[in-house]
């Protein structure tokens, strides 16, 4: 039986150049955050210090990434407020995924450094991969299939709506 130990160990292959300057220019996380094109960039939520986007090459439907706006590779370089917000956004992401896709479990993880499997090692990000019973069975098949942009845009829209429902409800945790 196939086991998926670390589904977030996946290169984000839409990457023109791994040698990004330290200022973050040419970094897809910095670029997407700076652009006013959240629909096209599959950004589903923006917090004060970090933002949430769909992975363009997902392991599963609803595979999200949370990245700080500030360009840094080091977890120990993050301010406390940013660290807290990333985890708060992970909680919100779980709730939004719950509403939108009803997953049965989640994998959360970070790859720090290229040797650890980071596709974009210069700008750290937390992967959130929703899981369903039996999904490892079709993952190898899925991995060879190009996910249609329409499907991703549809997922992004559903997640934005689910996120909004949560924000309009009571009991939401926010660090903003
Ligand atoms: Zn960056």
Short mmCIF file of N, CA and C and ligand atoms in Angstrom, two decimals:
data_model
loop_
_atom_site.label_atom_id
_atom_site.label_comp_id
_atom_site.label_asym_id
_atom_site.label_seq_id
_atom_site.Cartn_x
_atom_site.Cartn_y
_atom_site.Cartn_z
N UNK A 1 0.84 -1.19 0.00
CA UNK A 1 0.00 0.00 0.00
C UNK A 1 0.88 1.25 0.00
N UNK A 2 0.52 2.17 -0.85
CA UNK A 2 1.26 3.43 -0.90
C UNK A 2 0.98 4.27 0.32
N UNK A 3 2.02 4.86 0.84
CA UNK A 3 1.84 5.78 1.98
C UNK A 3 2.41 7.12 1.60
N UNK A 4 1.70 8.14 1.96
CA UNK A 4 2.15 9.48 1.63
C UNK A 4 2.62 10.12 2.92
N UNK A 5 3.91 10.08 3.17
CA UNK A 5 4.42 10.55 4.45
C UNK A 5 4.48 12.07 4.52
N UNK A 6 4.83 12.68 3.44
CA UNK A 6 5.05 14.14 3.47
C UNK A 6 4.57 14.75 2.16
N UNK A 7 3.26 14.92 2.04
CA UNK A 7 2.73 15.39 0.76
C UNK A 7 3.16 16.80 0.40
N UNK A 8 3.62 17.57 1.39
CA UNK A 8 4.03 18.93 1.07
C UNK A 8 5.43 18.96 0.47
N UNK A 9 6.09 17.81 0.41
CA UNK A 9 7.43 17.80 -0.20
C UNK A 9 7.29 17.80 -1.70
N UNK A 10 6.88 18.93 -2.20
CA UNK A 10 6.59 19.02 -3.62
C UNK A 10 7.16 20.31 -4.15
N UNK A 11 7.88 20.21 -5.22
CA UNK A 11 8.45 21.42 -5.81
C UNK A 11 7.36 22.25 -6.43
N UNK A 12 7.41 23.52 -6.21
CA UNK A 12 6.51 24.43 -6.90
C UNK A 12 7.21 24.77 -8.19
N UNK A 13 6.82 24.07 -9.25
CA UNK A 13 7.67 24.08 -10.44
C UNK A 13 7.52 25.31 -11.32
N UNK A 14 6.54 26.14 -11.00
CA UNK A 14 6.38 27.37 -11.78
C UNK A 14 7.37 28.41 -11.27
N UNK A 15 8.61 28.11 -11.46
CA UNK A 15 9.63 28.94 -10.84
C UNK A 15 10.71 29.28 -11.85
N UNK A 16 10.78 30.50 -12.28
CA UNK A 16 11.71 30.86 -13.34
C UNK A 16 13.17 30.82 -12.89
N UNK A 17 13.42 31.09 -11.62
CA UNK A 17 14.81 31.26 -11.20
C UNK A 17 14.94 31.01 -9.71
N UNK A 18 15.75 30.05 -9.34
CA UNK A 18 15.88 29.73 -7.92
C UNK A 18 16.79 30.72 -7.18
N UNK A 19 17.57 31.45 -7.92
CA UNK A 19 18.51 32.37 -7.27
C UNK A 19 17.92 33.76 -7.14
N UNK A 20 16.92 33.85 -6.27
CA UNK A 20 16.29 35.14 -6.09
C UNK A 20 17.20 36.06 -5.29
N UNK A 21 17.23 37.32 -5.64
CA UNK A 21 17.95 38.28 -4.81
C UNK A 21 17.33 38.36 -3.42
N UNK A 22 18.08 38.80 -2.46
CA UNK A 22 17.62 38.82 -1.07
C UNK A 22 16.43 39.74 -0.87
N UNK A 23 16.23 40.69 -1.78
CA UNK A 23 15.11 41.62 -1.62
C UNK A 23 13.79 41.00 -2.05
N UNK A 24 13.83 39.79 -2.61
CA UNK A 24 12.60 39.11 -2.97
C UNK A 24 12.12 39.37 -4.38
N UNK A 25 12.83 40.20 -5.15
CA UNK A 25 12.38 40.44 -6.52
C UNK A 25 12.53 39.15 -7.32
N UNK A 26 11.50 38.82 -8.07
CA UNK A 26 11.51 37.57 -8.82
C UNK A 26 10.98 36.40 -8.02
N UNK A 27 10.64 36.62 -6.76
CA UNK A 27 10.09 35.56 -5.92
C UNK A 27 8.58 35.49 -6.17
N UNK A 28 8.04 34.30 -6.42
CA UNK A 28 6.62 34.24 -6.77
C UNK A 28 5.72 34.65 -5.61
N UNK A 29 6.15 34.38 -4.37
CA UNK A 29 5.31 34.80 -3.24
C UNK A 29 5.28 36.33 -3.14
N UNK A 30 6.46 36.95 -3.24
CA UNK A 30 6.52 38.42 -3.20
C UNK A 30 5.77 39.02 -4.39
N UNK A 31 5.96 38.43 -5.58
CA UNK A 31 5.30 38.97 -6.77
C UNK A 31 3.78 38.90 -6.66
N UNK A 32 3.29 37.73 -6.26
CA UNK A 32 1.83 37.55 -6.17
C UNK A 32 1.24 38.47 -5.11
N UNK A 33 1.94 38.61 -3.99
CA UNK A 33 1.43 39.46 -2.91
C UNK A 33 1.38 40.92 -3.36
N UNK A 34 2.35 41.32 -4.19
CA UNK A 34 2.44 42.73 -4.61
C UNK A 34 1.44 43.06 -5.71
N UNK A 35 1.04 42.04 -6.48
CA UNK A 35 0.14 42.30 -7.60
C UNK A 35 -1.30 42.47 -7.13
N UNK A 36 -2.05 43.22 -7.92
CA UNK A 36 -3.48 43.39 -7.64
C UNK A 36 -4.25 42.44 -8.55
N UNK A 37 -4.02 41.13 -8.35
CA UNK A 37 -4.64 40.13 -9.23
C UNK A 37 -4.87 38.84 -8.43
N UNK A 38 -5.60 38.98 -7.33
CA UNK A 38 -5.76 37.83 -6.44
C UNK A 38 -6.48 36.66 -7.11
N UNK A 39 -7.43 36.95 -8.01
CA UNK A 39 -8.13 35.86 -8.69
C UNK A 39 -7.15 35.04 -9.53
N UNK A 40 -6.39 35.74 -10.35
CA UNK A 40 -5.45 35.04 -11.23
C UNK A 40 -4.36 34.34 -10.42
N UNK A 41 -3.96 34.97 -9.31
CA UNK A 41 -2.88 34.41 -8.50
C UNK A 41 -3.38 33.36 -7.50
N UNK A 42 -4.67 33.10 -7.52
CA UNK A 42 -5.27 32.08 -6.65
C UNK A 42 -5.06 32.38 -5.17
N UNK A 43 -5.01 33.68 -4.85
CA UNK A 43 -4.94 34.09 -3.44
C UNK A 43 -6.36 34.05 -2.87
N UNK A 44 -6.56 33.28 -1.82
CA UNK A 44 -7.91 33.12 -1.29
C UNK A 44 -8.16 34.01 -0.07
N UNK A 45 -7.08 34.45 0.58
CA UNK A 45 -7.27 35.32 1.74
C UNK A 45 -5.98 36.11 2.01
N UNK A 46 -6.17 37.38 2.39
CA UNK A 46 -5.02 38.20 2.79
C UNK A 46 -5.19 38.60 4.25
N UNK A 47 -4.21 38.28 5.07
CA UNK A 47 -4.18 38.76 6.43
C UNK A 47 -3.33 40.02 6.50
N UNK A 48 -3.06 40.48 7.73
CA UNK A 48 -2.27 41.70 7.90
C UNK A 48 -0.79 41.45 7.63
N UNK A 49 -0.31 40.26 7.98
CA UNK A 49 1.12 39.97 7.91
C UNK A 49 1.46 38.76 7.04
N UNK A 50 0.43 38.02 6.63
CA UNK A 50 0.64 36.82 5.82
C UNK A 50 -0.59 36.60 4.96
N UNK A 51 -0.45 35.79 3.92
CA UNK A 51 -1.57 35.56 3.00
C UNK A 51 -1.65 34.08 2.63
N UNK A 52 -2.79 33.72 2.05
CA UNK A 52 -3.10 32.32 1.78
C UNK A 52 -3.41 32.15 0.30
N UNK A 53 -2.77 31.18 -0.34
CA UNK A 53 -3.03 30.95 -1.76
C UNK A 53 -3.07 29.47 -2.06
N UNK A 54 -3.74 29.12 -3.16
CA UNK A 54 -3.77 27.74 -3.61
C UNK A 54 -2.47 27.39 -4.31
N UNK A 55 -2.01 26.16 -4.09
CA UNK A 55 -0.84 25.68 -4.81
C UNK A 55 -1.23 25.41 -6.26
N UNK A 56 -0.46 25.94 -7.18
CA UNK A 56 -0.74 25.78 -8.60
C UNK A 56 -0.52 24.33 -9.05
N UNK A 57 0.26 23.59 -8.28
CA UNK A 57 0.50 22.18 -8.58
C UNK A 57 0.17 21.34 -7.36
N UNK A 58 -1.13 21.21 -7.09
CA UNK A 58 -1.56 20.65 -5.80
C UNK A 58 -1.37 19.14 -5.71
N UNK A 59 -1.22 18.69 -4.48
CA UNK A 59 -1.25 17.26 -4.19
C UNK A 59 -2.68 16.77 -4.11
N UNK A 60 -3.55 17.68 -3.74
CA UNK A 60 -4.94 17.33 -3.52
C UNK A 60 -5.77 18.57 -3.78
N UNK A 61 -7.04 18.39 -3.98
CA UNK A 61 -7.92 19.54 -4.12
C UNK A 61 -7.87 20.37 -2.83
N UNK A 62 -7.68 21.67 -2.97
CA UNK A 62 -7.66 22.53 -1.80
C UNK A 62 -6.30 22.66 -1.13
N UNK A 63 -5.24 22.22 -1.80
CA UNK A 63 -3.87 22.33 -1.25
C UNK A 63 -3.49 23.81 -1.14
N UNK A 64 -3.39 24.30 0.10
CA UNK A 64 -3.12 25.72 0.35
C UNK A 64 -1.70 25.95 0.83
N UNK A 65 -1.24 27.18 0.66
CA UNK A 65 0.04 27.61 1.23
C UNK A 65 -0.18 28.94 1.94
N UNK A 66 0.44 29.08 3.10
CA UNK A 66 0.39 30.34 3.85
C UNK A 66 1.80 30.90 3.91
N UNK A 67 1.96 32.13 3.45
CA UNK A 67 3.30 32.75 3.42
C UNK A 67 3.25 34.13 4.04
N UNK A 68 4.30 34.52 4.76
CA UNK A 68 4.37 35.90 5.25
C UNK A 68 4.60 36.84 4.06
N UNK A 69 4.19 38.09 4.19
CA UNK A 69 4.49 39.06 3.13
C UNK A 69 5.98 39.31 3.05
N UNK A 70 6.64 39.27 4.20
CA UNK A 70 8.07 39.58 4.21
C UNK A 70 8.86 38.39 3.67
N UNK A 71 9.82 38.69 2.81
CA UNK A 71 10.64 37.68 2.16
C UNK A 71 11.71 37.18 3.12
N UNK A 72 11.52 35.97 3.61
CA UNK A 72 12.54 35.38 4.47
C UNK A 72 12.50 33.87 4.35
N UNK A 73 13.66 33.25 4.48
CA UNK A 73 13.75 31.80 4.40
C UNK A 73 13.76 31.16 5.78
N UNK A 74 13.94 31.99 6.81
CA UNK A 74 14.21 31.43 8.14
C UNK A 74 13.01 31.54 9.07
N UNK A 75 12.62 30.41 9.63
CA UNK A 75 11.53 30.40 10.60
C UNK A 75 11.91 31.20 11.84
N UNK A 76 13.18 31.10 12.24
CA UNK A 76 13.60 31.81 13.45
C UNK A 76 13.84 33.30 13.20
N UNK A 77 13.58 33.72 11.99
CA UNK A 77 13.70 35.13 11.63
C UNK A 77 12.35 35.84 11.69
N UNK A 78 11.27 35.08 11.88
CA UNK A 78 9.93 35.67 11.88
C UNK A 78 9.64 36.36 13.21
N UNK A 79 9.02 37.54 13.12
CA UNK A 79 8.55 38.22 14.33
C UNK A 79 7.43 37.39 14.95
N UNK A 80 7.25 37.53 16.27
CA UNK A 80 6.22 36.76 16.96
C UNK A 80 4.84 36.98 16.34
N UNK A 81 4.55 38.22 15.99
CA UNK A 81 3.22 38.53 15.45
C UNK A 81 2.98 37.81 14.13
N UNK A 82 4.04 37.65 13.33
CA UNK A 82 3.91 36.97 12.04
C UNK A 82 3.72 35.46 12.27
N UNK A 83 4.51 34.92 13.19
CA UNK A 83 4.39 33.50 13.53
C UNK A 83 2.98 33.19 14.00
N UNK A 84 2.47 34.05 14.86
CA UNK A 84 1.12 33.85 15.40
C UNK A 84 0.08 33.93 14.29
N UNK A 85 0.26 34.89 13.40
CA UNK A 85 -0.74 35.05 12.34
C UNK A 85 -0.74 33.88 11.37
N UNK A 86 0.44 33.34 11.07
CA UNK A 86 0.50 32.18 10.18
C UNK A 86 -0.30 31.03 10.79
N UNK A 87 -0.15 30.80 12.08
CA UNK A 87 -0.89 29.70 12.71
C UNK A 87 -2.38 30.02 12.81
N UNK A 88 -2.71 31.30 13.04
CA UNK A 88 -4.12 31.69 13.07
C UNK A 88 -4.75 31.50 11.69
N UNK A 89 -3.99 31.82 10.64
CA UNK A 89 -4.49 31.62 9.28
C UNK A 89 -4.65 30.13 8.98
N UNK A 90 -3.77 29.31 9.56
CA UNK A 90 -3.91 27.86 9.38
C UNK A 90 -5.22 27.37 10.00
N UNK A 91 -5.57 27.93 11.16
CA UNK A 91 -6.84 27.57 11.79
C UNK A 91 -8.01 27.99 10.91
N UNK A 92 -7.92 29.22 10.37
CA UNK A 92 -9.00 29.70 9.50
C UNK A 92 -9.07 28.88 8.21
N UNK A 93 -7.89 28.50 7.70
CA UNK A 93 -7.85 27.70 6.48
C UNK A 93 -8.52 26.35 6.71
N UNK A 94 -8.25 25.78 7.86
CA UNK A 94 -8.88 24.48 8.17
C UNK A 94 -10.40 24.63 8.18
N UNK A 95 -10.89 25.71 8.80
CA UNK A 95 -12.33 25.92 8.87
C UNK A 95 -12.91 26.15 7.48
N UNK A 96 -12.19 26.91 6.64
CA UNK A 96 -12.68 27.17 5.29
C UNK A 96 -12.68 25.89 4.45
N UNK A 97 -11.61 25.10 4.57
CA UNK A 97 -11.55 23.83 3.84
C UNK A 97 -12.67 22.90 4.29
N UNK A 98 -12.92 22.92 5.60
CA UNK A 98 -13.99 22.09 6.16
C UNK A 98 -15.31 22.41 5.47
N UNK A 99 -15.59 23.70 5.38
CA UNK A 99 -16.86 24.13 4.77
C UNK A 99 -16.91 23.81 3.28
N UNK A 100 -15.78 24.04 2.61
CA UNK A 100 -15.79 23.95 1.15
C UNK A 100 -15.68 22.52 0.65
N UNK A 101 -14.84 21.70 1.32
CA UNK A 101 -14.52 20.39 0.75
C UNK A 101 -14.70 19.20 1.69
N UNK A 102 -14.99 19.47 2.95
CA UNK A 102 -15.22 18.40 3.93
C UNK A 102 -14.12 17.34 3.95
N UNK A 103 -12.86 17.75 4.10
CA UNK A 103 -11.80 16.73 4.18
C UNK A 103 -11.89 15.95 5.49
N UNK A 104 -11.23 14.80 5.50
CA UNK A 104 -11.27 13.93 6.68
C UNK A 104 -10.02 14.09 7.54
N UNK A 105 -9.02 14.78 7.00
CA UNK A 105 -7.79 15.00 7.75
C UNK A 105 -6.94 16.03 7.02
N UNK A 106 -5.81 16.36 7.61
CA UNK A 106 -4.92 17.39 7.01
C UNK A 106 -3.47 17.02 7.26
N UNK A 107 -2.62 17.38 6.33
CA UNK A 107 -1.18 17.43 6.59
C UNK A 107 -0.76 18.89 6.55
N UNK A 108 -0.02 19.29 7.58
CA UNK A 108 0.57 20.63 7.61
C UNK A 108 2.08 20.49 7.68
N UNK A 109 2.79 21.29 6.90
CA UNK A 109 4.24 21.17 6.97
C UNK A 109 4.98 22.27 6.26
N UNK A 110 6.22 22.45 6.66
CA UNK A 110 7.12 23.40 6.01
C UNK A 110 8.37 22.67 5.57
N UNK A 111 8.87 23.01 4.40
CA UNK A 111 10.17 22.53 3.96
C UNK A 111 11.13 23.71 4.06
N UNK A 112 12.03 23.65 5.00
CA UNK A 112 12.98 24.76 5.17
C UNK A 112 14.30 24.37 4.54
N UNK A 113 14.62 25.02 3.44
CA UNK A 113 15.85 24.71 2.71
C UNK A 113 15.58 23.78 1.54
N UNK A 114 16.32 23.98 0.47
CA UNK A 114 16.15 23.17 -0.74
C UNK A 114 16.41 21.70 -0.46
N UNK A 115 17.35 21.42 0.43
CA UNK A 115 17.70 20.03 0.72
C UNK A 115 16.53 19.31 1.40
N UNK A 116 15.65 20.10 2.03
CA UNK A 116 14.48 19.53 2.70
C UNK A 116 13.29 19.41 1.75
N UNK A 117 13.48 19.82 0.52
CA UNK A 117 12.42 19.65 -0.46
C UNK A 117 11.67 20.92 -0.79
N UNK A 118 12.15 22.06 -0.32
CA UNK A 118 11.45 23.31 -0.61
C UNK A 118 11.56 23.64 -2.10
N UNK A 119 10.42 23.88 -2.73
CA UNK A 119 10.43 24.30 -4.13
C UNK A 119 10.91 25.74 -4.24
N UNK A 120 10.48 26.55 -3.28
CA UNK A 120 10.93 27.94 -3.21
C UNK A 120 11.54 28.12 -1.84
N UNK A 121 12.84 27.92 -1.75
CA UNK A 121 13.51 27.86 -0.46
C UNK A 121 13.70 29.23 0.17
N UNK A 122 13.65 30.28 -0.66
CA UNK A 122 13.99 31.61 -0.15
C UNK A 122 12.85 32.32 0.56
N UNK A 123 11.64 31.79 0.42
CA UNK A 123 10.49 32.46 1.03
C UNK A 123 9.66 31.35 1.70
N UNK A 124 9.77 31.26 3.00
CA UNK A 124 9.14 30.14 3.69
C UNK A 124 7.63 30.18 3.56
N UNK A 125 7.03 29.01 3.62
CA UNK A 125 5.56 28.91 3.50
C UNK A 125 5.10 27.61 4.14
N UNK A 126 3.93 27.67 4.70
CA UNK A 126 3.32 26.51 5.36
C UNK A 126 2.31 25.87 4.41
N UNK A 127 2.50 24.58 4.14
CA UNK A 127 1.55 23.86 3.30
C UNK A 127 0.43 23.28 4.14
N UNK A 128 -0.78 23.37 3.63
CA UNK A 128 -1.92 22.71 4.24
C UNK A 128 -2.55 21.83 3.18
N UNK A 129 -2.47 20.51 3.38
CA UNK A 129 -2.97 19.57 2.38
C UNK A 129 -4.15 18.81 2.97
N UNK A 130 -5.35 19.07 2.46
CA UNK A 130 -6.49 18.30 2.94
C UNK A 130 -6.39 16.84 2.50
N UNK A 131 -6.90 15.94 3.33
CA UNK A 131 -6.79 14.51 3.04
C UNK A 131 -8.15 13.83 3.13
N UNK A 132 -8.32 12.85 2.29
CA UNK A 132 -9.52 12.01 2.31
C UNK A 132 -9.09 10.56 2.37
N UNK A 133 -9.90 9.77 3.00
CA UNK A 133 -9.62 8.34 3.05
C UNK A 133 -9.48 7.79 1.63
N UNK A 134 -8.35 7.12 1.38
CA UNK A 134 -8.16 6.52 0.06
C UNK A 134 -7.54 7.44 -0.97
N UNK A 135 -7.22 8.68 -0.60
CA UNK A 135 -6.71 9.60 -1.63
C UNK A 135 -5.33 9.21 -2.14
N UNK A 136 -4.58 8.42 -1.36
CA UNK A 136 -3.26 7.99 -1.86
C UNK A 136 -3.42 7.08 -3.06
N UNK A 137 -4.60 6.47 -3.19
CA UNK A 137 -4.80 5.55 -4.31
C UNK A 137 -4.85 6.27 -5.65
N UNK A 138 -5.44 7.48 -5.65
CA UNK A 138 -5.51 8.15 -6.94
C UNK A 138 -4.47 9.24 -7.10
N UNK A 139 -3.68 9.49 -6.04
CA UNK A 139 -2.66 10.54 -6.15
C UNK A 139 -1.64 10.28 -7.23
N UNK A 140 -1.11 9.05 -7.35
CA UNK A 140 -0.11 8.84 -8.41
C UNK A 140 -0.69 9.16 -9.78
N UNK A 141 -1.98 8.87 -9.96
CA UNK A 141 -2.63 9.18 -11.21
C UNK A 141 -2.77 10.69 -11.36
N UNK A 142 -3.24 11.29 -10.28
CA UNK A 142 -3.46 12.73 -10.28
C UNK A 142 -2.16 13.49 -10.58
N UNK A 143 -1.06 12.95 -10.09
CA UNK A 143 0.22 13.64 -10.24
C UNK A 143 0.61 13.80 -11.71
N UNK A 144 0.09 12.93 -12.55
CA UNK A 144 0.43 13.02 -13.97
C UNK A 144 -0.58 13.84 -14.76
N UNK A 145 -1.57 14.29 -14.08
CA UNK A 145 -2.63 15.03 -14.76
C UNK A 145 -2.47 16.51 -14.49
N UNK A 146 -2.46 17.27 -15.54
CA UNK A 146 -2.39 18.72 -15.37
C UNK A 146 -3.72 19.21 -14.84
N UNK A 147 -3.68 19.89 -13.72
CA UNK A 147 -4.91 20.42 -13.16
C UNK A 147 -5.34 21.63 -13.98
N UNK A 148 -6.58 21.61 -14.41
CA UNK A 148 -7.07 22.72 -15.23
C UNK A 148 -7.19 23.99 -14.41
N UNK A 149 -6.76 25.12 -14.98
CA UNK A 149 -6.89 26.40 -14.26
C UNK A 149 -8.32 26.64 -13.78
N UNK A 150 -9.30 26.24 -14.60
CA UNK A 150 -10.69 26.42 -14.21
C UNK A 150 -10.98 25.74 -12.88
N UNK A 151 -10.45 24.53 -12.71
CA UNK A 151 -10.70 23.77 -11.49
C UNK A 151 -10.10 24.49 -10.30
N UNK A 152 -8.90 25.05 -10.48
CA UNK A 152 -8.24 25.77 -9.39
C UNK A 152 -8.99 27.06 -9.07
N UNK A 153 -9.42 27.78 -10.12
CA UNK A 153 -10.15 29.02 -9.88
C UNK A 153 -11.47 28.74 -9.17
N UNK A 154 -12.09 27.61 -9.53
CA UNK A 154 -13.32 27.22 -8.87
C UNK A 154 -13.06 26.90 -7.39
N UNK A 155 -11.97 26.19 -7.14
CA UNK A 155 -11.61 25.88 -5.75
C UNK A 155 -11.33 27.16 -4.97
N UNK A 156 -10.62 28.09 -5.61
CA UNK A 156 -10.30 29.36 -4.93
C UNK A 156 -11.57 30.12 -4.58
N UNK A 157 -12.52 30.12 -5.51
CA UNK A 157 -13.77 30.84 -5.27
C UNK A 157 -14.54 30.20 -4.10
N UNK A 158 -14.59 28.88 -4.10
CA UNK A 158 -15.30 28.19 -3.01
C UNK A 158 -14.65 28.49 -1.67
N UNK A 159 -13.32 28.54 -1.66
CA UNK A 159 -12.61 28.79 -0.39
C UNK A 159 -12.81 30.23 0.07
N UNK A 160 -12.80 31.17 -0.88
CA UNK A 160 -13.05 32.56 -0.50
C UNK A 160 -14.43 32.70 0.13
N UNK A 161 -15.42 32.05 -0.48
CA UNK A 161 -16.77 32.10 0.06
C UNK A 161 -16.82 31.48 1.44
N UNK A 162 -16.15 30.34 1.60
CA UNK A 162 -16.15 29.65 2.89
C UNK A 162 -15.44 30.49 3.94
N UNK A 163 -14.39 31.17 3.52
CA UNK A 163 -13.65 32.04 4.45
C UNK A 163 -14.55 33.18 4.91
N UNK A 164 -15.28 33.76 3.96
CA UNK A 164 -16.18 34.86 4.27
C UNK A 164 -17.27 34.45 5.23
N UNK A 165 -17.82 33.24 5.03
CA UNK A 165 -18.85 32.73 5.94
C UNK A 165 -18.34 32.70 7.35
N UNK A 166 -17.10 32.27 7.47
CA UNK A 166 -16.54 32.14 8.81
C UNK A 166 -16.34 33.51 9.45
N UNK A 167 -15.85 34.46 8.62
CA UNK A 167 -15.60 35.80 9.17
C UNK A 167 -16.90 36.50 9.58
N UNK A 168 -17.98 36.16 8.87
CA UNK A 168 -19.25 36.78 9.20
C UNK A 168 -19.90 36.11 10.40
N UNK A 169 -19.43 34.91 10.73
CA UNK A 169 -20.02 34.19 11.85
C UNK A 169 -19.39 34.65 13.16
N UNK A 170 -19.78 34.00 14.23
CA UNK A 170 -19.26 34.37 15.54
C UNK A 170 -18.13 33.43 15.93
N UNK A 171 -17.33 33.88 16.84
CA UNK A 171 -16.31 33.00 17.42
C UNK A 171 -15.05 32.88 16.59
N UNK A 172 -14.90 33.72 15.56
CA UNK A 172 -13.70 33.65 14.74
C UNK A 172 -12.49 34.15 15.51
N UNK A 173 -11.38 33.48 15.29
CA UNK A 173 -10.15 33.94 15.94
C UNK A 173 -9.42 34.83 14.96
N UNK A 174 -9.06 35.99 15.39
CA UNK A 174 -8.32 36.89 14.51
C UNK A 174 -7.23 37.59 15.31
N UNK A 175 -6.09 37.71 14.68
CA UNK A 175 -5.00 38.43 15.34
C UNK A 175 -4.79 39.78 14.69
N UNK A 176 -5.67 40.14 13.76
CA UNK A 176 -5.51 41.42 13.07
C UNK A 176 -6.00 42.55 13.95
ZN1 LIG B 1 9.60 36.37 -1.43
#
